mmCIF file of C-alpha atoms and ligand atoms in Angstrom:
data_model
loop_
_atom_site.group_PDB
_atom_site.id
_atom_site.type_symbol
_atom_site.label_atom_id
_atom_site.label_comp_id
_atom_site.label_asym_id
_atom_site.label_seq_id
_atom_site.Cartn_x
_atom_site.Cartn_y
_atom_site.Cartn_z
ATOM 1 C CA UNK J 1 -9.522 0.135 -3.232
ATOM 2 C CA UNK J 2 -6.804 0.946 -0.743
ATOM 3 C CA UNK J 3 -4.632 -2.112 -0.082
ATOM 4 C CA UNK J 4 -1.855 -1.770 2.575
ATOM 5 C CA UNK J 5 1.040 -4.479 3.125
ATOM 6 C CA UNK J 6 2.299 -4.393 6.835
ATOM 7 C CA UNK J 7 4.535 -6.569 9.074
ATOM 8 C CA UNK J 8 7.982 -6.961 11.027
ATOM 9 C CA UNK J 9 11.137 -6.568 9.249
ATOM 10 C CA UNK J 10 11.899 -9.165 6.509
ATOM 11 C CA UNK J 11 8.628 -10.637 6.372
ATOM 12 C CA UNK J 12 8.433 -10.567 2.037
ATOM 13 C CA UNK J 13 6.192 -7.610 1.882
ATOM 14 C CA UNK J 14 8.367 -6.052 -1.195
ATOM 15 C CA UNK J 15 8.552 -9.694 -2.518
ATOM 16 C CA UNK J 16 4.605 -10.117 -3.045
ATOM 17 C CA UNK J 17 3.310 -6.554 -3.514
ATOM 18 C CA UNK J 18 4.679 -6.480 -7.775
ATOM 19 C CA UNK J 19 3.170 -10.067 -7.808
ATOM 20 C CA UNK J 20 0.219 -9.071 -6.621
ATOM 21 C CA UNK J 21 0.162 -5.363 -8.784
ATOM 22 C CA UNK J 22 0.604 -7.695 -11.942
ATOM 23 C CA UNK J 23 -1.963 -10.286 -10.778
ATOM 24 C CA UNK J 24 -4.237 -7.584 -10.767
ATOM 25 C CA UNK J 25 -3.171 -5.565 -14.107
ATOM 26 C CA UNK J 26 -3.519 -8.644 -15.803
ATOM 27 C CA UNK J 27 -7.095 -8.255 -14.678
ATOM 28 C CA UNK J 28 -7.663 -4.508 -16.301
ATOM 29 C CA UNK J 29 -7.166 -2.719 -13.105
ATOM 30 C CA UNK J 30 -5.395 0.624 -12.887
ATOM 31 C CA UNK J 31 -2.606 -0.326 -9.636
ATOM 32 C CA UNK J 32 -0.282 1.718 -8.441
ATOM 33 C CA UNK J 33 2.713 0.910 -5.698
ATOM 34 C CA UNK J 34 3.708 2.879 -3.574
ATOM 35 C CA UNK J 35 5.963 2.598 -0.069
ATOM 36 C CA UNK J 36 5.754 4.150 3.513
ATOM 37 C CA UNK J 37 7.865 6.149 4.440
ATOM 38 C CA UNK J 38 9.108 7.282 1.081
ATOM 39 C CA UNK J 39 6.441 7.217 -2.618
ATOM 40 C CA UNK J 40 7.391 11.193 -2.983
ATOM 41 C CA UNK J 41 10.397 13.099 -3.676
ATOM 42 C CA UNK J 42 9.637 15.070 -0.011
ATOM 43 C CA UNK J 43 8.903 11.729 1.940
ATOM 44 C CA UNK J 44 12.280 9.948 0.179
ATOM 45 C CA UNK J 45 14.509 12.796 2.012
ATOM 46 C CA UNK J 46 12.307 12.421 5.186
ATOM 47 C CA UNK J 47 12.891 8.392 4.929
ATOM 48 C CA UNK J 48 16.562 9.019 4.682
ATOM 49 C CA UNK J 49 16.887 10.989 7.940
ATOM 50 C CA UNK J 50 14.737 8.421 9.861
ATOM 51 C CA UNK J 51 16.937 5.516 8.557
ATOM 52 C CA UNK J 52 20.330 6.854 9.050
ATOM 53 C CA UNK J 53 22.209 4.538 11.224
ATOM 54 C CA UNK J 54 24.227 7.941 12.393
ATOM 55 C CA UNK J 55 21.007 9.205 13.905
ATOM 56 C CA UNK J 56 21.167 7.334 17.102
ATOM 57 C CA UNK J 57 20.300 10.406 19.077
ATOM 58 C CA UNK J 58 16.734 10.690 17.531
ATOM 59 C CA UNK J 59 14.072 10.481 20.497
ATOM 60 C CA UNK J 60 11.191 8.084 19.546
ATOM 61 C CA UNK J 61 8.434 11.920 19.314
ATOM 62 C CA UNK J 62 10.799 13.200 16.543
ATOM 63 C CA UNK J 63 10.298 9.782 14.345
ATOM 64 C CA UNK J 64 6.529 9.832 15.296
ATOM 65 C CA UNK J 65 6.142 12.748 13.536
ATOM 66 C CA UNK J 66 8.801 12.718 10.822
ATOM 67 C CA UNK J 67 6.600 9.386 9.831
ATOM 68 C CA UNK J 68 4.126 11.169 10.117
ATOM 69 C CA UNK J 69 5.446 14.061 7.559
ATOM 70 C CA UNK J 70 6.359 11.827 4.962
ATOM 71 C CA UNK J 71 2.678 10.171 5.370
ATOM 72 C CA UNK J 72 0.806 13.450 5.366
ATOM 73 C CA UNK J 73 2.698 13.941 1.466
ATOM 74 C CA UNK J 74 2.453 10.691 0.149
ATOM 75 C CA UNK J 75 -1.524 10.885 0.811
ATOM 76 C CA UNK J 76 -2.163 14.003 -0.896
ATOM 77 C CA UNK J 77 0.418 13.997 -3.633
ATOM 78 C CA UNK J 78 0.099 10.307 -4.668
ATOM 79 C CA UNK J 79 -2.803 8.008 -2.858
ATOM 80 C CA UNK J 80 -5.662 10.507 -3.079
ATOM 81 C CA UNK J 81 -5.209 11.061 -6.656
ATOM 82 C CA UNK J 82 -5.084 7.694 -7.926
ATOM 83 C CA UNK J 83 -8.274 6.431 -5.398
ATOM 84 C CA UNK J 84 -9.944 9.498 -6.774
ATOM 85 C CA UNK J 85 -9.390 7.775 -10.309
ATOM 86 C CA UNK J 86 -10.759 5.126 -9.577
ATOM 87 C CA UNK J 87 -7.768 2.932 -8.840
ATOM 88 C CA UNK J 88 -5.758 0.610 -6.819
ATOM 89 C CA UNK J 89 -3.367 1.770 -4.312
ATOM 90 C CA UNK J 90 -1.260 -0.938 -3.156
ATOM 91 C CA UNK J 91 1.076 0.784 -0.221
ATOM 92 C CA UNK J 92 4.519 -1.132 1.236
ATOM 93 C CA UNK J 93 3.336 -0.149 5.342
ATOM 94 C CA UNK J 94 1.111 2.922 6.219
ATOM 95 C CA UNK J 95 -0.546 4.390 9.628
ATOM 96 C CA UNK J 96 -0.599 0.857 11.195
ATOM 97 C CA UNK J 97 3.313 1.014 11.104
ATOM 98 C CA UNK J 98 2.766 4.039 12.920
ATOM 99 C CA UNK J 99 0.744 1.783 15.757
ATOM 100 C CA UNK J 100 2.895 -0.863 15.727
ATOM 101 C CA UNK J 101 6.016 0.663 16.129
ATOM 102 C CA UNK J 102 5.913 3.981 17.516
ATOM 103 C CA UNK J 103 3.167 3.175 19.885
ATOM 104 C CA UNK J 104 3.487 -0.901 20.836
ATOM 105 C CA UNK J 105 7.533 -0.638 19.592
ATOM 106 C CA UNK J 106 8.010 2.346 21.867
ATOM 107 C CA UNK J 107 5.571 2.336 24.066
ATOM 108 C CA UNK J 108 4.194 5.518 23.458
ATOM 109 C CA UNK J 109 0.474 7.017 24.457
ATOM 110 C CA UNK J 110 -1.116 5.002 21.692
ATOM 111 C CA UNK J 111 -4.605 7.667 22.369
ATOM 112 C CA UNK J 112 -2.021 10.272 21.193
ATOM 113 C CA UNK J 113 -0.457 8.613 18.627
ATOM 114 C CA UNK J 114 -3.528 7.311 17.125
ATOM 115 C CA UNK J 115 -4.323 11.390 16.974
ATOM 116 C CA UNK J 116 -1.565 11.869 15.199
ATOM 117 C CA UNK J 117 -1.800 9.236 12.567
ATOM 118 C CA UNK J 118 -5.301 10.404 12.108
ATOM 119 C CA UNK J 119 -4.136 14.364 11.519
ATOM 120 C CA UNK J 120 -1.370 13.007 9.338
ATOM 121 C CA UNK J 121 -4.199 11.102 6.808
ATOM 122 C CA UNK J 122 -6.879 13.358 7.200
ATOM 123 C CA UNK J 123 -9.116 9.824 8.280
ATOM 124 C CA UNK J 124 -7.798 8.104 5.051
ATOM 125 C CA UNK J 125 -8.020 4.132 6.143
ATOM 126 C CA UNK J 126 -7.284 1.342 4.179
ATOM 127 C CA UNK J 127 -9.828 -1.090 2.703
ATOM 128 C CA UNK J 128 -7.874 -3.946 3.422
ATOM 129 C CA UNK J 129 -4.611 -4.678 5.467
ATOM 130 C CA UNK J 130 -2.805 -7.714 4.750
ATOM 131 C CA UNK J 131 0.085 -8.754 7.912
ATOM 132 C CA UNK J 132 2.341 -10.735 6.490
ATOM 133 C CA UNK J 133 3.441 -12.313 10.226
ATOM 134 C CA UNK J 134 7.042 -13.885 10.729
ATOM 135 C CA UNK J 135 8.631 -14.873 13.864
ATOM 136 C CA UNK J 136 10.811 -11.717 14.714
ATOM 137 C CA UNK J 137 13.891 -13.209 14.495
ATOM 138 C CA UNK J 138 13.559 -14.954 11.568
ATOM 139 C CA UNK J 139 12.562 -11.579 9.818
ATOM 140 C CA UNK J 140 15.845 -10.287 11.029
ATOM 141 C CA UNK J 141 17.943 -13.061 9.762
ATOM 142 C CA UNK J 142 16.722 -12.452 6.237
ATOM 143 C CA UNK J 143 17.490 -9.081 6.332
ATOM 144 C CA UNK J 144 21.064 -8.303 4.094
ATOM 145 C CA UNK J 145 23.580 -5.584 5.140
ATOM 146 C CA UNK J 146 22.504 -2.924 2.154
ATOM 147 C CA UNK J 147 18.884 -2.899 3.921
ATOM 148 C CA UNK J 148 19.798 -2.847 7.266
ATOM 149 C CA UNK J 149 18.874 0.842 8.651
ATOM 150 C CA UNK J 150 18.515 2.679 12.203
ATOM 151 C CA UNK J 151 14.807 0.910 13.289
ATOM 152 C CA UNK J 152 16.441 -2.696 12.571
ATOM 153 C CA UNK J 153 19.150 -2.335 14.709
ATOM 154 C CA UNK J 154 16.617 -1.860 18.080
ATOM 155 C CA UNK J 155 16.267 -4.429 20.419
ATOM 156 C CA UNK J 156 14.847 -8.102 19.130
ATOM 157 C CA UNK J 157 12.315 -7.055 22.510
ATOM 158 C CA UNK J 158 11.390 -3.717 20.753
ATOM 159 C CA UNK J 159 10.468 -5.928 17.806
ATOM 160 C CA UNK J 160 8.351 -8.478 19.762
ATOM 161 C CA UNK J 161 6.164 -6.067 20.873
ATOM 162 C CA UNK J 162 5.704 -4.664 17.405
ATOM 163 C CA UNK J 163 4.529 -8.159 16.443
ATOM 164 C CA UNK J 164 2.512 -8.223 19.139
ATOM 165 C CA UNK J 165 0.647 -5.384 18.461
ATOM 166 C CA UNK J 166 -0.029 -6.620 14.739
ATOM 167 C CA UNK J 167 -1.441 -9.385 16.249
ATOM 168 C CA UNK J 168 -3.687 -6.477 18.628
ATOM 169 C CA UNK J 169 -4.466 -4.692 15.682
ATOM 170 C CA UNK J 170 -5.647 -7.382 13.554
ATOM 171 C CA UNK J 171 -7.827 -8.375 16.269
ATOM 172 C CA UNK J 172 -9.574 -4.993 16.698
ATOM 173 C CA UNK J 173 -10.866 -5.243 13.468
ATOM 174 C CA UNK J 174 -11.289 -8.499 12.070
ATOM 175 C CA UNK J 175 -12.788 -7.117 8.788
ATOM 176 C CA UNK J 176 -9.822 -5.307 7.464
ATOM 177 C CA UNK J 177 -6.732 -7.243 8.277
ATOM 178 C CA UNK J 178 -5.884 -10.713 6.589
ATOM 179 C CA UNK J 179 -2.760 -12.384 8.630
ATOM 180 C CA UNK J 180 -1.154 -14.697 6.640
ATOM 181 C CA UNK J 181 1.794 -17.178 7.761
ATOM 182 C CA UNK J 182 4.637 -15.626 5.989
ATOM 183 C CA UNK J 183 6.952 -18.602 6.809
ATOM 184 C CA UNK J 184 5.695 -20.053 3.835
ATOM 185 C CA UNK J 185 6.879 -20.363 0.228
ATOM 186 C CA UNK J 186 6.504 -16.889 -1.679
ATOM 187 C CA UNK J 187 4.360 -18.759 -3.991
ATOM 188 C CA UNK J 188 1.994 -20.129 -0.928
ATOM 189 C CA UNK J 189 1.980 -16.138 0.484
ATOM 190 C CA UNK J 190 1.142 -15.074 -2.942
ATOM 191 C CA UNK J 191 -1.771 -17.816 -4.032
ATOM 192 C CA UNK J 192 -3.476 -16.264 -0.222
ATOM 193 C CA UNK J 193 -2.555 -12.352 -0.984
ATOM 194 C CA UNK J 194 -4.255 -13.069 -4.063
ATOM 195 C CA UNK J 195 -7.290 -14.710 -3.479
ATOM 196 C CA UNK J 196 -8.066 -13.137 -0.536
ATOM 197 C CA UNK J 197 -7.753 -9.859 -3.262
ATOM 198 C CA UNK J 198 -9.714 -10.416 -5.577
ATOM 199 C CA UNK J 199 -12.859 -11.977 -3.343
ATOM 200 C CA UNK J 200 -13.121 -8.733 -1.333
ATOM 201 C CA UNK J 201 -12.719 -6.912 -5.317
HETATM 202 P P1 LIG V 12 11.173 -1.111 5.312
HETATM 203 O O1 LIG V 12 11.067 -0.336 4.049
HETATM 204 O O2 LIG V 12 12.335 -2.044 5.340
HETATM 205 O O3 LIG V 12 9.898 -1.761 5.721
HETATM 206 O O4 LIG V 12 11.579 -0.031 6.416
HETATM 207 C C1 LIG V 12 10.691 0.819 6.966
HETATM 208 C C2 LIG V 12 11.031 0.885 8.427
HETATM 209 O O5 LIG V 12 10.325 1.972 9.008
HETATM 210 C C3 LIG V 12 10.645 -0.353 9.195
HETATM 211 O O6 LIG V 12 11.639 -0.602 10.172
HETATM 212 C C4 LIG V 12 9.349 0.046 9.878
HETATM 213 C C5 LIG V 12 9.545 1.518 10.085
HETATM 214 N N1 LIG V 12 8.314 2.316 10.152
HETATM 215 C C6 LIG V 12 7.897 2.808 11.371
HETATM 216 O O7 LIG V 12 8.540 2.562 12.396
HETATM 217 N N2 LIG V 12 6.780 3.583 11.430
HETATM 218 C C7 LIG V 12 6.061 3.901 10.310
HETATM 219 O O8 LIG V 12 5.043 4.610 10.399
HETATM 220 C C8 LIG V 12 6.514 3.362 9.034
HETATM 221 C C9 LIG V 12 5.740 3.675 7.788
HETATM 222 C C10 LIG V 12 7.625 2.593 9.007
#
């Protein structure tokens, strides 16, 4: 099963995926974590040169596909393999990032973009997407100086309409995504993350 954590900035996702990765090796399962965009030595150096807050001058097609780069590794080298196994794949944001923010965020051709994503996974979808949903500015706020990088620092209006297409996303297809209030305690987020789990397991 292909699990995939998405949502604005600050909204716990690196919080709750270990809880959940232990909730479900305490259960015999074979999990392993990864995070987009990043999980392999390649996609790490990528990450870097998307983050850097020096790289103001970077036009929003040259992060589409440098997301997209990263993405293309990280599913052959590391999420292929271990579903091929027979594992779990728990992933810290994938394609739907991609949606959200390159396509809603910037408002790119979302058609084209969508091609993109798709060329970058080869069609590789996840089995479930949880959104852990926070009001934007909220997010924000609980976001310290160390992990503040070049996509935080856009306009609290770029991230609204990031939200916002969560919220479009998870409508389209009701099956997949699980939106859960992430204003709540940790504990609350992780007693949903991991019911929700292990009924659809
Ligand atoms: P994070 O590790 O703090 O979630 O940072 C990842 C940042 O990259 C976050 O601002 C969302 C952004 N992002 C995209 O804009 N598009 C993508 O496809 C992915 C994977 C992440």
């Amino acid at each position: 099963m292909f699990i995939t954590f998405e949502g604005p900035e600050g909204s716990g996702k690196s919080t709750q995926i270990p809880v959940l990765a232990d909730f479900l090796r305490q259960r015999g399962y074979s999990v392993l974590t990864t995070r987009e965009p990043g999980g392999t030595e390649i996609g790490e150096q990528i990450r870097g040169v998307i983050h850097d807050l020096k790289n103001t001058a970077m036009h929003p097609r040259t992060e589409t596909l440098l997301y997209q780069a990263a993405r293309a590794q990280i599913v052959e080298q590391v999420i292929r393999p271990h579903l091929a196994a027979g594992g779990i794949v728990l992933c810290d944001r994938y394609a739907d990032s991609t949606i959200a923010y390159q396509g809603y965020g910037h408002q790119q051709n979302l058609d084209e973009v969508r091609r993109l994503v798709g060329y970058a996974t080869e069609g590789l979808n996840p089995d479930v997407t949880l959104l852990l949903d926070l009001e934007v500015e909220t997010g924000l706020g609980r976001k310290t100086d160390g992990e503040w990088n070049r996509l935080d620092a856009y306009a609290v209006e770029f991230h609204q309409r990031v939200r916002g297409g969560y919220h479009q996303l998870a409508l389209e297809e009701p099956q997949r995504w699980v939106t859960i209030d992430a204003s709540q305690t940790p504990e609350a987020v992780a007693e949903i993350i991991c019911k929700n789990v292990i009924a659809r397991l």
